[in-house]
Every structure is written in C-alpha cells, then in structure tokens.
Short mmCIF file of C-alpha atoms and ligand atoms in Angstrom, two decimals:
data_model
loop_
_atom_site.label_atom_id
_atom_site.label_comp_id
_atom_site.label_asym_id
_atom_site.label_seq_id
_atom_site.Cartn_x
_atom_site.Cartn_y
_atom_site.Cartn_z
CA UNK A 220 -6.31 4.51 -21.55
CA UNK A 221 -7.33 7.53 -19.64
CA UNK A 222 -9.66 5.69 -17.25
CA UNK A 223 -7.81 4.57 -14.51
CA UNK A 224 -8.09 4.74 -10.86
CA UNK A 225 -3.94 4.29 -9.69
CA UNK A 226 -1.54 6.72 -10.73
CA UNK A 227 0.91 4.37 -10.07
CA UNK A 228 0.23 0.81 -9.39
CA UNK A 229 2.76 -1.59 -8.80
CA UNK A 230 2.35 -5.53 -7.80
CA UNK A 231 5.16 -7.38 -6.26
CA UNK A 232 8.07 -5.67 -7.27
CA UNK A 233 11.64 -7.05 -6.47
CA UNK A 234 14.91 -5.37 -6.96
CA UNK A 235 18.30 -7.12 -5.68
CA UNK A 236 21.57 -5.25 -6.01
CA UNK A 237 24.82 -6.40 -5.58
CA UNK A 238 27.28 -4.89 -3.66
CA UNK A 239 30.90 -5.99 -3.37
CA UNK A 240 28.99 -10.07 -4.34
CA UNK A 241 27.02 -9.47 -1.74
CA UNK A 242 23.48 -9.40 -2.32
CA UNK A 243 21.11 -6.11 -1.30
CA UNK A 244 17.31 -7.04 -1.51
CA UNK A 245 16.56 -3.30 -2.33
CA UNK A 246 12.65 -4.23 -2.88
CA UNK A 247 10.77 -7.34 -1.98
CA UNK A 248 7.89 -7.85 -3.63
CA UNK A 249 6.59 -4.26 -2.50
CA UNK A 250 3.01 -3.37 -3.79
CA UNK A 251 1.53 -0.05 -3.78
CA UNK A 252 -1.42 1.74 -5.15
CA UNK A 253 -1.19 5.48 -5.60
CA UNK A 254 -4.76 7.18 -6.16
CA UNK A 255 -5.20 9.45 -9.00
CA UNK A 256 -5.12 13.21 -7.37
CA UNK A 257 -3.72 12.37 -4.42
CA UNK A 258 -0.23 13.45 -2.43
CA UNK A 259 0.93 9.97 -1.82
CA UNK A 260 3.75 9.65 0.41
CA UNK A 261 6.51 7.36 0.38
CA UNK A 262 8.38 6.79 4.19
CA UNK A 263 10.56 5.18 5.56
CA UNK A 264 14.28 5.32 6.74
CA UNK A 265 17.43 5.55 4.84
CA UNK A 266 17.81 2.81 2.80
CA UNK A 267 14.50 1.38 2.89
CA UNK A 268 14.75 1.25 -1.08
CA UNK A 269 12.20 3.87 -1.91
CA UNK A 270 14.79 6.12 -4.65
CA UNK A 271 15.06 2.56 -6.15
CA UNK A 272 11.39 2.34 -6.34
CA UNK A 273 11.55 5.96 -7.84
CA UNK A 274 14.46 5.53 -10.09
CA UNK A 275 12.19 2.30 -11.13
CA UNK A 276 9.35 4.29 -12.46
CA UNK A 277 11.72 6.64 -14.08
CA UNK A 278 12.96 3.44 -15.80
CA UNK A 279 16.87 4.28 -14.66
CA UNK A 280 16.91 1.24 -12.35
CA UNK A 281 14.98 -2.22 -14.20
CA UNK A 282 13.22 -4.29 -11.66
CA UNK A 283 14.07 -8.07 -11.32
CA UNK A 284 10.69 -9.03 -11.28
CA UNK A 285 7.06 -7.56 -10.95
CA UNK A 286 4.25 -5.08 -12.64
CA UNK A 287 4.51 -1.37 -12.57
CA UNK A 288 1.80 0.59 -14.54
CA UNK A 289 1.62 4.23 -14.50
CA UNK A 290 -1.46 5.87 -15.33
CA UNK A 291 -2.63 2.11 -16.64
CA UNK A 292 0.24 2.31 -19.13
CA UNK A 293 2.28 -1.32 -18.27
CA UNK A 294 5.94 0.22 -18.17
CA UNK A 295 7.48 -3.17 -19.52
CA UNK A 296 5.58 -2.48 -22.52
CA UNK A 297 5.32 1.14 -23.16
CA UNK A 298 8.44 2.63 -20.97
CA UNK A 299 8.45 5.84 -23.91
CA UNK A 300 4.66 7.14 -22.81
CA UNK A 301 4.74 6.20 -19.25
CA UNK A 302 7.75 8.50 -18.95
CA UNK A 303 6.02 10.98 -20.40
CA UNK A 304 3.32 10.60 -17.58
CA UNK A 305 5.36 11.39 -14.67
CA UNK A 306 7.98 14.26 -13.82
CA UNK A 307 10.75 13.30 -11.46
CA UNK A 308 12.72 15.33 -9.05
CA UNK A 309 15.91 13.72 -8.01
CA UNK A 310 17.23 13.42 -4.38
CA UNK A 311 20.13 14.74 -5.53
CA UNK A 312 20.99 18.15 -6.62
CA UNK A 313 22.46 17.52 -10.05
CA UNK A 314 22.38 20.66 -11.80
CA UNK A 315 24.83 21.60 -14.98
CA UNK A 316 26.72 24.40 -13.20
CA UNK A 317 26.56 26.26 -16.56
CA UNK A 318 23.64 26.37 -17.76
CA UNK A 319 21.17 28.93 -16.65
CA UNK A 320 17.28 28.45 -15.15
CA UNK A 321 15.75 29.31 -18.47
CA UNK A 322 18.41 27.64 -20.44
CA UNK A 323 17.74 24.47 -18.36
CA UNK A 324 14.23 24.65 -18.19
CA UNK A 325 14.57 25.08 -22.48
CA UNK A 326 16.51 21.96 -22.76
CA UNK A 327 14.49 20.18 -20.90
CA UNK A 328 11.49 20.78 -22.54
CA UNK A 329 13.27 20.18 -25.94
CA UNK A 330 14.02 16.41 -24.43
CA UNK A 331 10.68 15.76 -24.27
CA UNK A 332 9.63 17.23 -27.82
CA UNK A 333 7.50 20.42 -26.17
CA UNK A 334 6.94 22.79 -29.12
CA UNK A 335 8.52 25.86 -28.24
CA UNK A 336 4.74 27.66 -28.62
CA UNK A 337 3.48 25.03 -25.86
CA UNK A 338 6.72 25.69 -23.41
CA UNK A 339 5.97 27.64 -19.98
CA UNK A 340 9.41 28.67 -19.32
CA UNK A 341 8.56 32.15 -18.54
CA UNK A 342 5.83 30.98 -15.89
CA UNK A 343 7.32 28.06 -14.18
CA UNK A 344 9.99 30.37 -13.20
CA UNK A 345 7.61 33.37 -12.21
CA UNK A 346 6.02 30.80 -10.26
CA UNK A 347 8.69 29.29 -8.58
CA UNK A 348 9.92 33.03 -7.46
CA UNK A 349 13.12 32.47 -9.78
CA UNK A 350 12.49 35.20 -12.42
CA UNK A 351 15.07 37.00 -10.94
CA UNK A 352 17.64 34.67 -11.65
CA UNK A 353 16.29 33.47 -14.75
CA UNK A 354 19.76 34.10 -16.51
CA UNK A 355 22.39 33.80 -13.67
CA UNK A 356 24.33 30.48 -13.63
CA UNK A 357 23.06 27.79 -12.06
CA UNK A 358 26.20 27.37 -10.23
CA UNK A 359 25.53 30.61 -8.29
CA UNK A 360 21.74 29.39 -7.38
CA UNK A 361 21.29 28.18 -3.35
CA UNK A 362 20.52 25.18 -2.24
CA UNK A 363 16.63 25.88 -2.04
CA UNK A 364 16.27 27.81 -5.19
CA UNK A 365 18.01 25.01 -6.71
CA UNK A 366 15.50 22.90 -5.46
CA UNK A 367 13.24 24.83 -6.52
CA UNK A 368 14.48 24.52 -10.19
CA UNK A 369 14.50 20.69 -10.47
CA UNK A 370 11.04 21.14 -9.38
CA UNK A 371 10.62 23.22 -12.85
CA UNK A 372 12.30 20.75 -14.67
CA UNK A 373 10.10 18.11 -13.49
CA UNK A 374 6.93 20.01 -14.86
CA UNK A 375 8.15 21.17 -18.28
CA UNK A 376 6.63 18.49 -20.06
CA UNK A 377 3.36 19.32 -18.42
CA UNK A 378 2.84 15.75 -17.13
CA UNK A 379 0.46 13.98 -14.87
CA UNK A 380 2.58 12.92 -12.34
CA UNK A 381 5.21 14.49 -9.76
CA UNK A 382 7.33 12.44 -7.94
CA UNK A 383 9.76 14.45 -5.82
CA UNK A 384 12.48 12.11 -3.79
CA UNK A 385 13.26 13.80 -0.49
CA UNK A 386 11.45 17.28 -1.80
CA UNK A 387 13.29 19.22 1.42
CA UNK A 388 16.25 17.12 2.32
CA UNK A 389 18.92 20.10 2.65
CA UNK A 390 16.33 22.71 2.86
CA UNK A 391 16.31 25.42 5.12
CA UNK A 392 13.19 25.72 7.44
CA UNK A 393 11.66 28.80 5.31
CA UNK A 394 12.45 27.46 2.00
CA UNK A 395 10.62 24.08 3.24
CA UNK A 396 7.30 25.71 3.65
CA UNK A 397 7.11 27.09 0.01
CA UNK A 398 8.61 24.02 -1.33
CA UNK A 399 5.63 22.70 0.65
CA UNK A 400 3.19 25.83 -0.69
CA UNK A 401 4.44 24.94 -4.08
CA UNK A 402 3.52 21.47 -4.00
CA UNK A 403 0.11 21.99 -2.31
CA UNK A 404 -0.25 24.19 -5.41
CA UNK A 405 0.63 21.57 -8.08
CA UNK A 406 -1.41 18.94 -6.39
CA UNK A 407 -4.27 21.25 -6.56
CA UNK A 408 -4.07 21.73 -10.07
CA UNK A 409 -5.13 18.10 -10.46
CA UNK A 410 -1.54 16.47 -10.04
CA UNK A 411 -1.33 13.36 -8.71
CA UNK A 412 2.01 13.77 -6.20
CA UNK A 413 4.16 11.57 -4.88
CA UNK A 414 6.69 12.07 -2.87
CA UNK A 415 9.83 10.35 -0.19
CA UNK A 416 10.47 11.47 3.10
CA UNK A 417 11.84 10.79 6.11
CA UNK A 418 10.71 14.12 7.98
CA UNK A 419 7.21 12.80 9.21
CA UNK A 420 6.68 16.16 9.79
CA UNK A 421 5.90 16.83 6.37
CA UNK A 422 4.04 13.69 5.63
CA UNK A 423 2.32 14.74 8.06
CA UNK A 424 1.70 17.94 6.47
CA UNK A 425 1.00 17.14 3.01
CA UNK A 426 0.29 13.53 2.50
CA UNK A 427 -3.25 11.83 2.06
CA UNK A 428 -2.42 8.80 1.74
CA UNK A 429 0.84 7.20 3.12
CA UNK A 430 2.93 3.95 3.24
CA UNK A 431 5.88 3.09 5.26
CA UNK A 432 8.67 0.95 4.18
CA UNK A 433 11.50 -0.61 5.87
CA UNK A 434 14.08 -3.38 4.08
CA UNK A 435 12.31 -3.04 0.93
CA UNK A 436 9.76 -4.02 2.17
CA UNK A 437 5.85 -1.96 2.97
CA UNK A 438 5.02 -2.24 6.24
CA UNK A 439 2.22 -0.65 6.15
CA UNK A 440 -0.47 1.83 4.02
CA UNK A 441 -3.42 3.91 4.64
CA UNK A 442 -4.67 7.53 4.68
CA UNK A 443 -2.93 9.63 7.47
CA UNK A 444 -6.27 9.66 9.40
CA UNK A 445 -5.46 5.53 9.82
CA UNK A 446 -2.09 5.54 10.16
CA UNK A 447 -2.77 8.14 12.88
CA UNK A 448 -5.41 5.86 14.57
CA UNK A 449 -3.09 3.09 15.30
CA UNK A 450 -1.65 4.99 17.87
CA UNK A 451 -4.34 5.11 20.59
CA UNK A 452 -2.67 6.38 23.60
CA UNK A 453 -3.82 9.75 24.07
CA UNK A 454 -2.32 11.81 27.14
CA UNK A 455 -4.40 14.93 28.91
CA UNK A 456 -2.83 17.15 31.40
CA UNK A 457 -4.90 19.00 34.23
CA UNK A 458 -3.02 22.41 35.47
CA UNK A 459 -4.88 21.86 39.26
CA UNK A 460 -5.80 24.93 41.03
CA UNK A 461 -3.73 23.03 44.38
CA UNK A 462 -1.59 20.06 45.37
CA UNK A 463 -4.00 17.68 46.17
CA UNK A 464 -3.00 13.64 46.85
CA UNK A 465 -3.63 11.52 43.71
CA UNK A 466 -6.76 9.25 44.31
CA UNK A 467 -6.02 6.03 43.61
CA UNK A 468 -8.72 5.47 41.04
CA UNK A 469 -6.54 7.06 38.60
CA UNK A 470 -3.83 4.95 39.00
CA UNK A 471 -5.06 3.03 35.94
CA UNK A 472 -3.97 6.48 33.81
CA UNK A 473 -0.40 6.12 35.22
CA UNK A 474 -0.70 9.57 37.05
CA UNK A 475 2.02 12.39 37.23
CA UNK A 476 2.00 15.18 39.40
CA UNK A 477 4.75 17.75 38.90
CA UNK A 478 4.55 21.46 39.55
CA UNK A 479 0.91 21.42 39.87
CA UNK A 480 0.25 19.74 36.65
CA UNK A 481 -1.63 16.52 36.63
CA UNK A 482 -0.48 14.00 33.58
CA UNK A 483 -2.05 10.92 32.60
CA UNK A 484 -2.47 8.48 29.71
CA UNK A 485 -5.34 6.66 28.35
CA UNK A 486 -6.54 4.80 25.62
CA UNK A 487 -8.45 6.60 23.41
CA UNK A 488 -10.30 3.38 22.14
CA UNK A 489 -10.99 2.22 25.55
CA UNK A 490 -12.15 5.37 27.49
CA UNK A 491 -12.66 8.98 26.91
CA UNK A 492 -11.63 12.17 29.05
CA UNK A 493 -14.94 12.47 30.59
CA UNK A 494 -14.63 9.38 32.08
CA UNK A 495 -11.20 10.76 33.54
CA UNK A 496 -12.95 14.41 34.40
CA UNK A 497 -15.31 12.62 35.87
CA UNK A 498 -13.39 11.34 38.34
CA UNK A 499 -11.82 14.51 39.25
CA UNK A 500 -14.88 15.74 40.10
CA UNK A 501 -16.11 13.56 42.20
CA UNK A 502 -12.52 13.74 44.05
CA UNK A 503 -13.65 17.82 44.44
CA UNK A 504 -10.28 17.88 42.97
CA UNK A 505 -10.20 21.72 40.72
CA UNK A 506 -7.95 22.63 37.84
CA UNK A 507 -8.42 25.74 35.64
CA UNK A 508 -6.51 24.30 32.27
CA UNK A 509 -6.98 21.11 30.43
CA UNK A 510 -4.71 19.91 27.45
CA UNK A 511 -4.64 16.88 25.61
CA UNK A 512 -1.72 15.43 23.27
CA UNK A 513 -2.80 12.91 20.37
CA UNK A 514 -0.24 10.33 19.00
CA UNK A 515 1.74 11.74 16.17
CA UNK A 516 3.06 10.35 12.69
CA UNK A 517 6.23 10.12 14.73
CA UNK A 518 4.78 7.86 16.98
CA UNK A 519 3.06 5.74 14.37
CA UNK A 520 6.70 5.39 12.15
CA UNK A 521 8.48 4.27 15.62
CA UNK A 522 6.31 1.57 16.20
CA UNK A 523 5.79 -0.03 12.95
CA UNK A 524 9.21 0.58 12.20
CA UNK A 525 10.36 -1.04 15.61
CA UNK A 526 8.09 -3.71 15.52
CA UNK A 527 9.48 -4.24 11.67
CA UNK A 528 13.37 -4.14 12.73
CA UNK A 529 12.46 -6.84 15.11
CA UNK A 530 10.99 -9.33 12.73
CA UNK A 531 13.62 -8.70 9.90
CA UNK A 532 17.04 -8.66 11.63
CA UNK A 533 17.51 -12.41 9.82
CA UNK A 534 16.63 -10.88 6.48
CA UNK A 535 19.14 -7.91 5.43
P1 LIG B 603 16.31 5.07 0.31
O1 LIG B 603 16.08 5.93 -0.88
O2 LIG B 603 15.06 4.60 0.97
O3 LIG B 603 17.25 5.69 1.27
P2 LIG B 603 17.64 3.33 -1.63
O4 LIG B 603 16.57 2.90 -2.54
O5 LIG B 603 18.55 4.40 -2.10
O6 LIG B 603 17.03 3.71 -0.20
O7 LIG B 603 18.53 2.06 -1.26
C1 LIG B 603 17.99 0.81 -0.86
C2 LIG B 603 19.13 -0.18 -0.68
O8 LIG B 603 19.68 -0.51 -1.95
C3 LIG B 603 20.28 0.33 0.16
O9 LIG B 603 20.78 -0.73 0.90
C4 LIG B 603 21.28 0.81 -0.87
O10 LIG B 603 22.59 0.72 -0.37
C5 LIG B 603 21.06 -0.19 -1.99
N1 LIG B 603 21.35 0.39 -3.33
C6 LIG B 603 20.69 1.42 -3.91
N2 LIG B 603 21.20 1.67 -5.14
C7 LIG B 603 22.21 0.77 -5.32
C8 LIG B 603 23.13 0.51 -6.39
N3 LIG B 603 23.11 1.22 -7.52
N4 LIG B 603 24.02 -0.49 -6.22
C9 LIG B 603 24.06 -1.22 -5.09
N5 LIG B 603 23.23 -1.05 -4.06
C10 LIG B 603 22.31 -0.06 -4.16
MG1 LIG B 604 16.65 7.87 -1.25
#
C-alpha cells in the first residue's frame, strides 16, 4: 500500500452541479497526477472548479463519475484511510470564534483519534509563531495568523498530504512570504503539497509541478520549467551609449528606440542574443548595459487560458 508513485491520482473525474435547474459542469473528466514529494499546484481562474476538486478529495463534495486514489488508496472504497492521508486547509476562514489555538488544535486532533501522548500541539503552534496566542480567542486572531492556524489544523493528524485551497488569498504581502516559508518547510519534511492559486506569482514561487484549469477542465500540466518554455518570446534591451538610426536588419526584432534604450523581441527557440549583438557590432553601434526579460508564468496562464476561453465559449 505504501508503494506508490501519485499522491493523488485522479482519472476522468466529472462533477455537475445544479444551480437554479441549470446545469454547472464543475469538472469534466479532469485527470491529474500529483508526484509523491512534490508542491503540486493547482491554477486557474475563479471558478475553474478546482475547491470542487479539493472538497472531492476531502470527500465533502461526491463526484458523478471517475477514479480518485490518494496515496494508492481508491477513495470509493476506503474514503475513512484516505482521509486520514491528506490534511486540508479550506479557502475559507471558518474558525469557531470561541475556541482558542490550542483548544482547536486539541479537538482536532481528538477527531482524528491522535493519542494525546502522540499530539504536537505545543510545537505546531511554536512553529507557526502562534505561541503567543495559544490561549486568546480565536475571534481576536488576524486574518494571517488565522491562516496560519488552519494550516495547524491541517497537520494535527500528522498526515501525508497538504492541500491548502488559496493558501494566501486575503493575506497581507509579509504574512504571504512565511505562509510561503512555512510551506517550503512542510514540503521539505517529505510532504507531498498541493495547493490552488490564482496569484501565479506564487506558483511561480513554490510549485514543481503545475496544471492549469479553466471550465473544469485541465488545460494543461508540466513542471514550471515547461510551462515556462512555452512562452518563447524573449525581449533584450540595449542602453546605447548614443542615438544612432536603427539598421534595418533588426527590423525582424520589432525594434524600439526610446530614451536611448534599444528594445527588441526574439524568439528564443529560433535565435539567440548573439546573433542580435552581433549585429550591433557590425553596425559599430555601442551600448554600455544589456538586459533581457524571459516570459513569465503570467504570460504562460494568459495564453493557454485565452486560447482555452476561445474554444469553450459553446460549453459553459
Ligand atoms: P474555483 O475554486 O476554481 O474558484 P469552484 O470549484 O469553487 O471554482 O467552482 C466551480 C464551479 O462550480 C463554479 O461555476 C461554481 O459556481 C460551481 N459550484 C461550486 N460549488 C457549487 C455548489 N455547491 N452548488 C452549485 N454550484 C457550485
Ligand atoms: Mg476555490
């Protein structure tokens, strides 16, 4: 049972709501493979149906159709142990205003049958930097250090899986970094990690391995070093040392010039800045700076998520 290569593997899964008799295709027939130790990240806009994946592993939403196994465990026939495999942090921030960190942390672990001997209480708050309000309401907590707390909840129980929906949605910019720090750490315990997101910026950040989905549907998987390759326009500036004309062999690069600063594009699969430097030199034409600007995750999500809007307008 313990010899298994996906995390979380799941084969065609379809999820329909309905809304008002209307019907939502929330997830159509959406595959993924999560690799054991991995962060795994899960993008795509709002509404692209990936809490309803989550809240399908968590076994609060039931699939119309499909296989989901976690950690090889089949969920449709074992839905007891897989839970016990993965840790889920909500999108939401539902906290009971009245209990406090320890006292929810407690509970939590005496949901899942933790004998109090095995519980880690006392560390998960040292290490989430809530010690200090181990016994204030929860009610009083912040937004990040509430956060923070469902993050503690999700590990009671010691399992080997986190799946965190929207980790930072809410978050101020300082808190997101340890948030980030934090899950860095728990991945490098031996974690497998999964997490939502629609700020590339920390996909971009965290993730090994990412897919995109749109409509329910995945658009598109791969490490980041992939997803990143797709976009093969790469643009170099030149700061010149004078205003010089623009020879026309560049025109190819669609050339800029503005303030003394020379911009161009190429593609990065079809020539390389030598090529362009090159050309400079031979032009006597002298700059004292170069910089170059590489396609972002930003760039990548546009496009396939463009391309995607385009081809399933018909099929909301
Ligand atoms: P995401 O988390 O990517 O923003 P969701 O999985 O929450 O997207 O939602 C996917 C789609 O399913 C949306 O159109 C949403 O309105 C719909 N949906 C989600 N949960 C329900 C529900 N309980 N009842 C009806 N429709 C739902
Ligand atoms: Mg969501």
């Amino acid at each position: 049972m313990s010899d298994y290569k996906y995390s979380i593997e799941a084969k065609n899964v379809n999820k329909i709501f309905f809304k008002k008799n209307q019907e939502v295709k929330a997830l159509l027939d959406f595959s993924i493979s999560i690799k054991r130790g991995t962060i795994h990240g899960l993008l795509g806009p709002n509404g692209a149906g990936k809490s309803t994946f989550i809240n399908i592993l968590g076994g609060l939403v039931k699939k119309n159709s499909g296989e989901v196994n976690i950690c090889g465990i089949n969920i449709d026939k074992n839905i007891k142990l897989s839970k016990f495999k993965i840790g889920i942090v909500p999108q939401e921030l539902n906290i009971d205003p009245f209990f406090s960190p320890a006292e929810l942390l407690e509970l939590q672990a005496g949901l899942y049958g933790v004998p109090k001997r095995e519980r880690k209480t006392e560390e998960i708050l040292e290490n989430l930097k809530l010690t200090d309000q181990r016994n204030a309401y929860a009610r009083t907590l912040s937004g990040g250090m509430r956060r923070r707390l469902l993050i503690g909840k999700a590990l009671v129980h010691n399992p080997e899986i986190i799946i965190l929906d929207e980790p930072t949605a809410g978050v101020d910019i300082d808190i997101r970094a340890s948030v980030w720090n934090y899950i860095k750490k728990i991945s490098n315990e031996g974690r497998t990690i999964c997490l939502t997101t629609h700020y590339l910026e920390e996909a971009e950040n965290l993730c090994d391995n990412i897919s995109i989905i749109n409509y329910g549907r995945k658009i598109i998987e791969g490490s980041k070093t992939e997803l990143l390759n797709i976009i093969s326009t790469k643009s170099v500036s030149f700061v010149l040392e004078k205003n010089l004309m623009i020879p026309s062999e560049l025109n190819q690069f669609n050339p800029h010039l503005k303030d003394g600063i020379l911009k161009m594009n190429y593609d990065k699969n079809k020539t390389n800045i030598k090529k362009i430097i090159d050309i400079l030199i031979r032009n006597k034409i002298e700059f004292k700076e170069i910089n170059t600007l590489e396609g972002d995750l930003e760039d990548v999500f546009l496009k396939v998520v463009n391309n995607n809007v385009r081809t399933n307008k018909n099929n909301i």
